[in-house]
Coordinates of C-alpha atoms and ligand atoms in Angstrom, one line a residue:
M1 CA 123.8 90.2 96.0
D2 CA 123.8 93.5 97.6
K3 CA 120.8 95.8 98.1
L4 CA 121.2 97.8 95.1
E5 CA 121.6 94.7 92.9
A6 CA 118.4 93.4 94.4
L7 CA 116.6 96.7 93.7
K8 CA 117.6 96.4 90.1
T9 CA 117.3 92.8 89.6
Y10 CA 113.9 92.2 91.2
F11 CA 112.2 95.6 90.9
G12 CA 114.1 97.2 88.0
H13 CA 114.9 100.5 89.8
T14 CA 118.3 102.0 89.5
A15 CA 118.4 104.2 92.6
F16 CA 116.8 104.3 96.1
R17 CA 114.4 106.9 97.0
E18 CA 114.5 109.0 100.0
G19 CA 114.7 106.9 103.2
Q20 CA 114.6 103.5 101.5
E21 CA 118.3 102.8 102.0
A22 CA 118.5 103.8 105.5
I23 CA 115.5 101.6 106.5
I24 CA 116.9 98.6 104.6
D25 CA 120.3 99.0 106.3
S26 CA 118.7 99.2 109.6
L27 CA 116.5 96.1 109.2
L28 CA 119.5 94.2 107.8
S29 CA 121.6 95.1 110.8
G30 CA 118.9 93.7 113.0
R31 CA 117.5 97.0 114.3
D32 CA 113.7 97.7 114.4
V33 CA 112.3 100.3 112.2
L34 CA 109.4 102.7 112.4
A35 CA 108.9 104.4 109.1
V36 CA 106.3 107.0 108.1
M37 CA 106.3 107.5 104.4
P38 CA 103.5 108.9 102.3
T39 CA 101.5 106.8 99.9
G40 CA 103.4 106.0 96.8
A41 CA 106.8 106.8 98.4
G42 CA 107.8 103.1 98.1
K43 CA 107.4 101.4 101.4
S44 CA 107.2 97.9 100.0
V45 CA 110.7 97.5 98.8
C46 CA 111.9 98.7 102.2
Y47 CA 111.0 95.4 103.6
Q48 CA 110.9 93.3 100.5
I49 CA 114.6 93.8 99.8
P50 CA 115.7 92.9 103.4
A51 CA 113.4 89.9 103.0
L52 CA 115.4 88.9 99.9
L53 CA 118.8 89.4 101.4
M54 CA 118.2 88.0 104.8
R55 CA 118.2 84.3 105.7
G56 CA 114.8 82.9 106.8
I57 CA 111.3 84.1 106.0
T58 CA 109.7 87.5 106.1
L59 CA 106.2 87.8 107.4
V60 CA 104.2 90.9 106.3
V61 CA 101.2 91.8 108.3
S62 CA 98.6 93.6 106.2
P63 CA 95.0 94.4 106.9
L64 CA 93.7 94.2 103.4
I65 CA 93.0 91.1 101.4
S66 CA 93.0 92.8 98.0
L67 CA 96.4 94.4 98.8
M68 CA 98.0 91.1 99.6
K69 CA 96.8 89.5 96.4
D70 CA 98.2 92.4 94.4
Q71 CA 101.5 92.5 96.1
V72 CA 102.0 88.8 96.0
G73 CA 101.1 88.9 92.3
A74 CA 103.6 91.7 91.6
L75 CA 106.3 89.8 93.6
L76 CA 105.7 86.5 91.7
E77 CA 105.9 88.6 88.5
A78 CA 109.3 89.9 89.6
G79 CA 110.6 86.4 90.4
V80 CA 110.2 86.5 94.2
P81 CA 108.6 83.4 95.7
A82 CA 105.8 84.7 97.8
A83 CA 102.4 83.7 99.1
Y84 CA 99.5 85.1 101.3
I85 CA 97.4 83.5 104.0
N86 CA 94.0 85.1 104.7
S87 CA 90.3 84.4 104.8
S88 CA 90.1 84.3 101.0
L89 CA 91.7 80.9 101.0
T90 CA 89.8 77.7 101.6
P91 CA 90.9 75.6 104.5
G92 CA 92.5 73.3 102.1
Q93 CA 94.4 76.1 100.3
S94 CA 95.5 77.5 103.7
R95 CA 96.9 74.1 104.8
L96 CA 98.7 73.7 101.5
A97 CA 100.3 77.2 101.7
L98 CA 101.4 76.5 105.2
E99 CA 103.0 73.2 104.4
R100 CA 104.8 74.8 101.5
A101 CA 105.8 77.7 103.8
A102 CA 107.2 75.2 106.3
A103 CA 109.1 73.5 103.6
G104 CA 110.9 76.9 103.0
R105 CA 109.2 77.5 99.6
Y106 CA 108.5 81.2 100.1
K107 CA 110.8 84.1 101.0
I108 CA 107.8 86.4 101.8
I109 CA 104.5 85.6 103.3
Y110 CA 101.6 88.0 103.6
V111 CA 99.3 87.4 106.5
A112 CA 96.2 89.0 107.9
P113 CA 96.5 90.0 111.5
E114 CA 93.6 87.9 112.8
R115 CA 95.4 84.8 111.4
L116 CA 98.6 85.3 113.4
T117 CA 97.4 83.6 116.5
T118 CA 95.4 80.8 115.0
P119 CA 96.8 77.4 116.0
S120 CA 97.8 76.3 112.6
F121 CA 99.7 79.5 111.8
L122 CA 101.4 79.6 115.1
R123 CA 102.5 76.0 114.8
F124 CA 104.1 77.0 111.4
A125 CA 105.7 80.2 112.7
Q126 CA 107.2 78.7 115.8
G127 CA 108.9 76.1 113.8
A128 CA 110.1 78.3 110.9
P129 CA 113.0 80.8 110.8
I130 CA 111.2 84.0 110.8
G131 CA 113.8 86.7 110.1
L132 CA 111.7 89.8 109.7
L133 CA 108.2 90.9 110.7
A134 CA 106.9 93.8 108.6
V135 CA 103.8 95.6 109.8
D136 CA 102.1 97.4 107.0
E137 CA 99.5 100.2 107.8
A138 CA 100.9 100.2 111.2
H139 CA 98.7 103.1 112.3
C140 CA 95.9 100.6 112.5
I141 CA 97.3 99.6 115.9
S142 CA 96.6 102.9 117.4
Q143 CA 93.3 104.1 118.9
W144 CA 94.4 107.6 118.0
G145 CA 94.9 106.8 114.3
Q146 CA 92.0 107.2 111.9
D147 CA 91.6 103.4 111.3
F148 CA 92.0 101.5 114.5
R149 CA 91.7 97.8 114.1
P150 CA 91.7 95.7 117.3
S151 CA 93.1 92.7 115.4
Y152 CA 96.4 94.6 115.2
L153 CA 96.8 94.2 118.9
K154 CA 97.4 90.5 118.2
I155 CA 100.7 91.3 116.6
A156 CA 102.6 91.9 119.9
E157 CA 101.0 88.7 121.4
F158 CA 102.2 86.8 118.3
V159 CA 105.8 88.1 118.6
E160 CA 105.8 87.0 122.3
L161 CA 104.7 83.5 121.3
L162 CA 107.4 83.1 118.8
G163 CA 110.5 81.4 120.2
R164 CA 113.0 83.8 118.7
R165 CA 112.2 87.5 118.2
P166 CA 112.5 88.6 114.6
V167 CA 113.5 92.1 113.7
V168 CA 110.4 94.2 113.4
G169 CA 109.6 96.9 110.9
A170 CA 106.5 99.1 111.1
F171 CA 105.2 101.1 108.1
T172 CA 102.5 103.7 107.7
A173 CA 101.6 106.5 105.5
T174 CA 100.1 108.7 108.2
A175 CA 101.0 109.1 111.8
T176 CA 101.0 112.0 114.1
K177 CA 103.5 112.1 117.0
K178 CA 101.0 110.4 119.3
V179 CA 100.2 107.6 116.9
K180 CA 103.9 107.0 116.4
V181 CA 104.5 106.6 120.1
D182 CA 101.5 104.2 120.2
I183 CA 102.8 102.1 117.4
A184 CA 106.2 101.7 119.0
D185 CA 104.7 100.8 122.4
A186 CA 102.0 98.5 121.1
L187 CA 104.4 96.6 118.9
G188 CA 107.1 96.5 121.5
L189 CA 109.7 98.0 119.1
R190 CA 113.3 98.0 120.5
E191 CA 115.0 101.2 120.1
P192 CA 113.6 101.6 116.6
F193 CA 115.3 103.5 113.8
C194 CA 112.5 106.2 113.3
I195 CA 112.1 107.9 110.0
T196 CA 109.6 110.2 108.5
T197 CA 110.2 110.9 104.8
G198 CA 109.2 113.9 102.9
F199 CA 105.5 114.1 102.4
D200 CA 105.8 116.1 99.3
R201 CA 104.7 114.4 96.2
K202 CA 106.3 116.6 93.6
N203 CA 104.5 115.0 90.6
L204 CA 101.0 115.8 92.0
Y205 CA 99.3 119.1 91.1
F206 CA 96.7 120.2 93.7
A207 CA 93.5 122.0 92.9
V208 CA 90.4 123.2 94.6
E209 CA 87.3 124.4 92.7
H210 CA 84.2 125.9 93.9
P211 CA 82.0 125.2 91.0
G212 CA 78.3 126.5 90.6
N213 CA 77.5 123.1 88.9
K214 CA 79.7 120.2 89.9
L215 CA 78.8 118.0 87.1
D216 CA 79.8 120.5 84.5
A217 CA 83.1 121.0 86.3
L218 CA 83.6 117.3 86.5
R219 CA 82.8 116.9 82.9
A220 CA 85.4 119.5 81.9
L221 CA 88.0 118.0 84.1
I222 CA 87.5 114.5 82.6
A223 CA 87.3 115.8 79.1
A224 CA 90.7 117.4 79.5
E225 CA 92.2 113.9 80.1
P226 CA 90.8 111.5 77.5
D227 CA 92.0 108.0 77.6
K228 CA 93.5 108.5 81.1
S229 CA 92.8 106.5 84.1
G230 CA 91.2 108.3 87.1
I231 CA 89.3 108.0 90.2
V232 CA 86.3 110.2 91.2
Y233 CA 85.5 110.0 94.9
C234 CA 82.0 110.8 96.2
S235 CA 80.8 111.0 99.7
T236 CA 77.7 108.8 99.4
R237 CA 76.5 105.8 97.5
K238 CA 73.8 107.8 96.0
N239 CA 76.3 110.4 94.6
V240 CA 78.4 107.6 93.2
E241 CA 75.4 106.2 91.3
Q242 CA 74.4 109.5 90.0
V243 CA 77.9 110.6 88.9
C244 CA 78.7 107.2 87.4
D245 CA 75.4 107.4 85.4
A246 CA 76.3 110.9 84.2
L247 CA 79.8 109.9 83.2
C248 CA 78.5 106.9 81.3
G249 CA 75.9 109.1 79.6
W250 CA 78.8 111.3 78.3
G251 CA 80.5 108.3 76.9
V252 CA 83.1 108.0 79.5
P253 CA 84.2 104.4 80.2
A254 CA 83.4 104.5 83.9
T255 CA 82.5 101.9 86.6
R256 CA 81.6 102.2 90.2
Y257 CA 82.3 100.9 93.7
H258 CA 80.6 101.3 97.0
A259 CA 79.6 99.1 100.0
G260 CA 76.0 98.8 98.7
L261 CA 76.9 96.7 95.7
P262 CA 76.9 92.9 96.0
D263 CA 80.4 91.5 96.5
G264 CA 80.6 89.9 93.0
E265 CA 79.7 93.1 91.2
R266 CA 82.1 95.2 93.3
H267 CA 84.9 92.8 92.6
A268 CA 84.2 92.7 88.9
N269 CA 84.1 96.5 88.7
Q270 CA 87.4 96.7 90.5
E271 CA 88.9 94.3 88.1
D272 CA 87.5 96.4 85.1
F273 CA 89.2 99.3 86.5
L274 CA 92.5 97.6 87.3
F275 CA 92.7 96.1 83.9
D276 CA 91.8 99.4 82.2
R277 CA 88.7 98.0 80.6
K278 CA 86.9 100.8 82.5
P279 CA 89.7 103.3 83.2
V280 CA 87.5 105.7 85.3
M281 CA 86.3 104.6 88.7
V282 CA 83.6 106.4 90.6
A283 CA 83.6 105.3 94.3
T284 CA 83.1 106.0 97.9
N285 CA 86.1 106.0 100.2
A286 CA 85.5 102.2 100.6
F287 CA 87.5 102.0 97.5
G288 CA 91.3 102.2 97.2
M289 CA 93.0 101.0 100.3
G290 CA 95.3 98.4 98.8
I291 CA 94.8 99.5 95.2
D292 CA 98.2 100.4 93.9
K293 CA 97.3 100.9 90.3
S294 CA 100.3 103.0 89.2
N295 CA 98.9 104.8 86.1
V296 CA 96.1 106.8 87.8
S297 CA 96.4 110.2 86.2
Y298 CA 93.9 112.1 88.3
V299 CA 91.9 111.8 91.4
I300 CA 88.8 114.1 91.6
H301 CA 86.9 114.5 94.9
Y302 CA 83.4 115.2 93.9
N303 CA 82.8 115.9 97.5
M304 CA 85.2 117.2 100.1
P305 CA 86.5 114.3 102.3
K306 CA 86.2 114.3 106.1
D307 CA 89.8 115.1 106.8
M308 CA 93.2 115.9 105.4
E309 CA 94.5 112.4 106.3
S310 CA 91.9 110.7 104.1
Y311 CA 92.3 113.3 101.5
Y312 CA 96.0 113.0 101.1
Q313 CA 95.8 109.2 101.1
E314 CA 93.1 109.2 98.4
A315 CA 94.7 111.9 96.3
G316 CA 98.0 110.0 96.7
R317 CA 96.6 107.2 94.6
A318 CA 97.3 109.4 91.6
G319 CA 100.6 109.4 89.9
R320 CA 102.2 106.4 91.8
D321 CA 104.6 105.8 89.0
G322 CA 106.0 109.3 89.2
S323 CA 104.2 110.6 86.2
P324 CA 102.5 114.0 86.5
A325 CA 99.0 113.7 87.9
R326 CA 96.3 116.0 89.0
C327 CA 94.2 116.0 92.4
T328 CA 91.1 118.1 92.4
I329 CA 88.5 118.8 95.0
L330 CA 85.1 120.1 93.8
Y331 CA 84.1 121.9 96.9
S332 CA 80.7 123.2 98.2
G333 CA 79.4 124.2 101.4
A334 CA 77.0 121.3 101.4
D335 CA 79.9 119.0 101.7
V336 CA 80.8 120.5 105.0
R337 CA 77.3 119.8 106.2
T338 CA 77.2 116.2 104.9
N339 CA 80.4 115.5 106.8
Q340 CA 79.2 117.1 109.9
F341 CA 76.1 115.0 109.7
L342 CA 78.0 111.8 109.0
L343 CA 80.3 112.5 111.9
E344 CA 77.6 113.2 114.4
H345 CA 75.7 110.1 113.3
S346 CA 78.5 107.6 112.9
E347 CA 78.3 104.3 114.7
P348 CA 80.4 104.5 117.9
N349 CA 83.4 102.3 117.9
P350 CA 82.5 99.3 120.3
D351 CA 86.1 99.2 121.4
L352 CA 86.2 102.6 122.9
D353 CA 84.6 103.8 126.2
E354 CA 82.4 106.8 126.3
E355 CA 85.0 109.3 127.4
M356 CA 87.4 108.1 124.6
Q357 CA 84.5 108.1 122.2
A358 CA 83.9 111.8 123.0
A359 CA 87.5 112.6 122.7
V360 CA 87.7 110.9 119.2
R361 CA 84.6 112.9 118.1
E362 CA 86.1 116.1 119.1
R363 CA 89.3 115.3 117.1
E364 CA 87.2 114.5 114.1
R365 CA 85.4 117.8 114.2
E366 CA 88.8 119.5 114.5
R367 CA 90.0 117.5 111.5
L368 CA 86.9 118.5 109.4
K369 CA 87.6 122.1 110.2
R370 CA 91.2 121.9 108.9
M371 CA 89.9 120.1 105.8
T372 CA 87.4 122.9 105.3
F373 CA 90.2 125.5 105.6
Y374 CA 92.1 123.7 102.9
C375 CA 89.2 124.2 100.5
T376 CA 88.8 127.8 101.3
T377 CA 92.4 129.0 101.7
A378 CA 93.9 131.4 99.2
D379 CA 97.4 130.2 100.1
C380 CA 99.5 127.5 98.4
L381 CA 97.7 124.1 98.7
R382 CA 100.9 122.1 98.8
A383 CA 102.3 124.3 101.6
Y384 CA 99.0 123.8 103.6
I385 CA 99.3 120.0 103.2
L386 CA 102.9 119.8 104.1
R387 CA 102.5 122.0 107.2
Y388 CA 99.4 119.9 108.2
F389 CA 101.6 116.8 108.4
G390 CA 104.2 118.8 110.3
E391 CA 106.6 119.6 107.5
P392 CA 108.1 123.0 106.7
A393 CA 107.1 124.3 103.3
A394 CA 107.8 127.2 101.1
D395 CA 104.9 129.7 100.5
Y396 CA 104.9 129.1 96.8
C397 CA 105.0 125.8 94.9
G398 CA 103.9 126.8 91.5
A399 CA 102.1 123.6 91.0
C400 CA 98.7 124.1 92.7
S401 CA 95.6 125.9 91.6
N402 CA 96.2 128.7 94.2
C403 CA 99.8 129.3 93.1
E404 CA 98.9 129.1 89.5
T405 CA 95.7 131.2 89.3
G406 CA 97.2 133.6 91.9
A407 CA 93.8 133.6 93.6
Q408 CA 92.8 137.0 94.8
T409 CA 91.4 138.0 98.0
V410 CA 89.0 140.8 97.9
D411 CA 87.4 142.8 100.6
A412 CA 83.7 141.6 100.7
T413 CA 82.7 143.3 103.8
A414 CA 79.9 145.5 102.3
D415 CA 78.5 142.7 100.3
A416 CA 78.6 140.3 103.3
R417 CA 76.6 142.9 105.3
A418 CA 74.1 143.1 102.4
A419 CA 73.8 139.3 102.3
L420 CA 73.5 138.9 106.1
G421 CA 70.9 141.7 106.2
C422 CA 68.8 139.9 103.7
V423 CA 69.1 136.6 105.6
A424 CA 68.2 138.5 108.8
S425 CA 65.0 139.8 107.3
L426 CA 63.9 136.3 106.2
N427 CA 65.6 134.3 108.8
R428 CA 65.0 130.6 108.7
R429 CA 62.7 130.9 105.7
F430 CA 64.6 129.8 102.7
G431 CA 67.7 127.9 101.4
I432 CA 70.8 129.6 100.0
K433 CA 69.6 129.5 96.4
L434 CA 66.7 131.6 97.0
F435 CA 68.7 134.3 99.0
M436 CA 71.0 134.4 96.0
D437 CA 68.2 135.0 93.7
I438 CA 66.8 137.9 95.8
L439 CA 70.1 139.5 96.2
R440 CA 70.9 139.1 92.4
G441 CA 67.4 140.4 91.4
S442 CA 66.1 137.3 89.7
K443 CA 62.9 137.4 87.9
S444 CA 62.2 133.7 88.5
E445 CA 58.6 132.5 88.8
R446 CA 59.1 131.8 92.6
I447 CA 60.5 135.2 93.4
L448 CA 57.7 136.9 91.7
R449 CA 55.0 134.6 93.1
M450 CA 56.3 135.3 96.6
R451 CA 56.6 139.0 95.8
L452 CA 60.2 138.9 96.9
D453 CA 61.1 141.5 94.3
K454 CA 59.4 144.0 96.6
S455 CA 62.0 143.2 99.4
P456 CA 64.3 146.1 100.2
H457 CA 67.2 143.6 99.6
Y458 CA 66.1 142.7 96.1
G459 CA 68.8 143.2 93.6
T460 CA 71.3 144.8 96.0
L461 CA 74.0 142.6 94.6
H462 CA 72.8 142.6 90.9
Q463 CA 76.1 143.8 89.6
Q464 CA 77.9 140.7 91.0
S465 CA 78.3 137.4 89.2
E466 CA 76.5 134.3 90.4
K467 CA 79.9 132.7 91.2
Y468 CA 80.8 135.6 93.3
V469 CA 77.6 135.6 95.3
R470 CA 77.8 131.8 95.8
A471 CA 81.4 132.2 97.0
L472 CA 80.2 134.9 99.4
F473 CA 77.4 132.5 100.8
N474 CA 79.9 129.6 101.0
T475 CA 82.4 131.6 102.9
L476 CA 79.8 133.0 105.3
L477 CA 78.7 129.5 106.0
A478 CA 82.2 128.1 106.2
Q479 CA 83.3 130.7 108.6
G480 CA 80.1 130.3 110.8
Y481 CA 78.3 133.6 110.2
T482 CA 75.4 131.6 109.0
A483 CA 74.3 128.0 109.5
L484 CA 71.8 125.7 107.9
T485 CA 69.1 123.7 109.6
E486 CA 69.2 119.9 109.3
G487 CA 66.7 118.0 107.3
E488 CA 65.7 117.5 103.8
Y489 CA 65.2 121.2 103.0
P490 CA 67.8 123.0 105.0
V491 CA 67.2 126.7 105.6
L492 CA 69.6 129.4 106.2
Y493 CA 69.8 131.3 109.6
L494 CA 72.2 133.8 111.2
T495 CA 74.4 132.8 113.9
R496 CA 75.5 135.1 116.8
K497 CA 78.7 135.6 115.0
A498 CA 76.9 137.4 112.3
G499 CA 76.5 140.5 114.5
G500 CA 80.2 141.2 114.1
I501 CA 79.8 141.9 110.4
L502 CA 76.3 143.5 110.7
E503 CA 77.5 145.9 113.3
G504 CA 80.6 146.8 111.4
A505 CA 83.0 145.4 114.0
E506 CA 84.3 142.7 111.6
G507 CA 85.3 142.4 108.0
L508 CA 85.2 139.6 105.5
T509 CA 87.7 138.8 102.8
L510 CA 86.8 136.5 100.0
R511 CA 89.1 134.3 98.1
L512 CA 88.2 134.4 94.5
P513 CA 90.0 132.1 92.1
K514 CA 90.5 133.6 88.7
E515 CA 88.5 131.8 86.1
R516 CA 90.4 128.9 84.9
V517 CA 90.4 127.6 81.4
H518 CA 90.4 123.9 81.3
T519 CA 93.2 122.8 79.1
A520 CA 94.9 119.4 78.8
A521 CA 95.6 119.1 82.4
V522 CA 98.6 116.8 82.4
P523 CA 100.7 117.7 79.4
D524 CA 102.5 114.6 78.1
T525 CA 105.5 116.8 77.2
D526 CA 107.9 114.3 78.6
I527 CA 106.9 111.6 76.1
A528 CA 109.8 111.7 73.7
V529 CA 108.0 109.8 70.8
P530 CA 104.2 109.8 71.3
E531 CA 103.7 107.4 68.4
L532 CA 105.9 104.8 69.8
F533 CA 104.4 105.3 73.3
A534 CA 101.0 104.5 71.8
R535 CA 102.4 101.3 70.1
L536 CA 104.1 100.2 73.3
K537 CA 100.9 100.8 75.3
D538 CA 99.0 98.7 72.7
L539 CA 101.6 95.9 73.0
R540 CA 101.3 96.1 76.8
S541 CA 97.6 95.6 76.7
R542 CA 97.7 92.7 74.4
L543 CA 100.3 91.0 76.7
A544 CA 98.1 91.9 79.7
K545 CA 95.1 90.4 78.1
S546 CA 96.8 87.2 77.2
G547 CA 98.6 87.0 80.6
R548 CA 95.4 88.0 82.4
V549 CA 97.2 90.6 84.5
P550 CA 96.6 94.3 84.7
A551 CA 98.7 96.3 82.3
Y552 CA 100.5 98.2 84.8
V553 CA 101.9 95.0 86.4
I554 CA 103.8 94.3 83.2
F555 CA 105.3 97.9 82.9
T556 CA 104.2 101.3 84.2
D557 CA 103.6 104.2 82.0
A558 CA 106.8 105.6 83.6
S559 CA 108.7 102.6 82.1
L560 CA 107.2 103.0 78.7
R561 CA 108.1 106.6 78.7
D562 CA 111.6 105.7 79.5
M563 CA 111.7 103.3 76.7
C564 CA 110.7 106.1 74.3
R565 CA 113.4 108.2 75.7
K566 CA 116.1 105.6 75.6
L567 CA 115.0 103.6 72.5
P568 CA 116.8 100.4 73.8
R569 CA 118.0 98.1 71.1
T570 CA 119.6 95.3 73.0
P571 CA 118.7 93.3 76.1
V572 CA 121.5 95.1 78.0
E573 CA 120.1 98.5 77.0
F574 CA 116.6 97.3 77.9
L575 CA 117.8 96.5 81.4
E576 CA 118.7 100.2 81.7
V577 CA 115.1 101.1 81.5
S578 CA 113.5 102.3 84.7
G579 CA 111.3 99.5 86.1
V580 CA 112.9 96.7 84.1
G581 CA 114.3 93.9 86.3
R582 CA 115.6 90.6 85.2
A583 CA 112.4 88.6 85.4
K584 CA 110.6 91.2 83.3
M585 CA 113.3 91.4 80.9
E586 CA 113.2 87.7 80.4
R587 CA 109.5 87.6 80.1
Y588 CA 108.7 90.7 78.0
G589 CA 112.1 92.0 76.8
R590 CA 111.9 90.5 73.3
A591 CA 108.4 91.6 72.6
F592 CA 109.2 95.2 73.5
L593 CA 112.5 95.3 71.9
E594 CA 110.9 94.0 68.6
E595 CA 108.4 96.7 68.7
I596 CA 110.9 99.4 69.3
E597 CA 113.1 97.9 66.6
A598 CA 110.1 98.0 64.2
Y599 CA 109.3 101.5 65.0
C600 CA 112.8 102.7 64.6
Y601 CA 113.1 100.9 61.3
Q602 CA 109.9 102.3 59.9
N603 CA 110.9 105.8 61.0
G604 CA 114.5 105.8 59.7
K605 CA 116.0 105.7 63.1
A606 CA 117.8 102.4 62.6
Ligands
LIG701 P1 103.7 102.8 99.1 O1 103.4 101.4 99.7 O2 104.6 103.5 99.9 O3 102.4 103.5 98.9 P2 104.8 101.3 96.9 O4 105.7 100.5 97.7 O5 103.5 100.7 96.4 O6 104.4 102.6 97.7 O7 105.6 102.0 95.7 C1 105.0 103.0 94.9 C2 105.5 103.0 93.5 O8 107.0 103.4 93.5 C3 105.6 101.6 92.8 O9 105.1 101.8 91.5 C4 107.1 101.3 93.0 O10 107.5 100.4 91.8 C5 107.8 102.5 92.8 N1 109.1 102.6 93.5 C6 109.4 102.2 94.7 N2 110.7 102.3 94.9 C7 111.2 102.9 93.9 C8 112.6 103.3 93.5 N3 113.6 103.2 94.3 N4 112.8 103.9 92.2 C9 111.7 104.0 91.4 N5 110.4 103.6 91.6 C10 110.2 103.1 92.9
LIG702 ZN1 101.1 126.0 95.5

């Protein structure tokens, strides 16, 4: 069997994606690999296919237990003998797995890094023909990465202890130059074939909104995609609870996930999401690593994340099967301050000395700044992302909110001066909302009671919309002309920088998105036969239920869509469908062919 046959037979794909073939060739020829590919680009087949074609066993080091279980489940489903060894197994199960592994029962074994150097695992590995060692999430080995895990340092030690050195492949979705060098060093890669594939995910639509009311904005976004699966990320557990309650109140089938929930509940909620019993997940960033649910149609960030690395990884969980998907951030200035607070109050990493710790903090601050710029730029969002990750990009992509709405920049210098003047006159007295009320000439009880309607600044921006004034204050804050005190009731004050505008030396431009109408966000225009699509989905969920697997493990939406396009009538035609390999053909071919047949018959397409 050659690599293309393996791709088709086991994974049901007809062509390699960018980078996959070169990586596979390199590993098969015995050369180490260092591959940086964005989430969803298809890293797994890059080591799974060599594993199938090589003699011996492939070990895959992975940090996440849930990921291992999913991947092994998917491999078994595809007819590949695989197993995992991690702390979720009892000692008895572990022993049994190792015995079977030693007997050559598995082609691929997933293993947690801290297991590698345990006596029982070492004994097995030293006696077994290990042909390939694949290291997933390889950036975890670097102290400069965003997710340093000391247990990853055991990998090199493990390789040393093996009698014969296997070929080593390192894979990650995010790595700066420095991290790449670190990975190669720490793993002892030998003249590795290095490849960084395109970071662009063309099927993802990127959007940033600056809503006055986030819950309203969220509601509109979710209402635009009924029956779709999505993830809503929030920065805190409290937000998760509130947002999830709100969603459930609107009748959205949502569940939640954060580190404050008991293990059992968290697990059950995750399963509800994976199996589409609750297709909408509200979660903190604790959720998602290792979740490769392929039919996620949208990822909404209710709060701005802490850096672009996290953002692109989390947003990248949308549209994994290649279907169009939408990634939206609901930005507010408060998100910046929450992140600042979390950053300054985070637990120091015990593996770093003080100096290194300070350097890490500084980098984190810088990353937060770049994240904030993403949310306030008027330029193409895709271009911003690609350039952030060091890739050249065109100025216009046509598939992000800035390109689409043609966000306008207006000169807001005079209004900025009015706003800063107002803050100056009542410095450190009130929060943003009250300043907005003064400037807009509100007749609220609070304004009148405090006689703020007598202020010379009262109503000076009365002709501007609330959205505009909010954007003005957000921008002044984001660009450091004002700042907020810490604490429960933050109040606004001027910074030294404000002088620039007040004295007329500096100007301020404001990015104002045109009002966007929420229409069906992801049009299903590429579903050839919507009625058949619905029937196939229905069939899939029945099969999923009886087989106790998540629906997308049977077929992805992309596969169902391809069936609607190709209307296969014979097993051979069915094999032509994207995502259909031999094992799935044998297991599910008949059921799906019958459904398609019935549909065609009833609709005169026989
Ligand atoms: P990563 O680990 O890089 O995030 P995965 O390996 O989980 O990505 O692959 C993401 C999705 O892409 C999966 O649904 C997988 O089936 C699909 N995929 C991978 N390679 C191909 C290919 N050559 N053609 C079509 N789909 C592919
Ligand atoms: Zn764009």
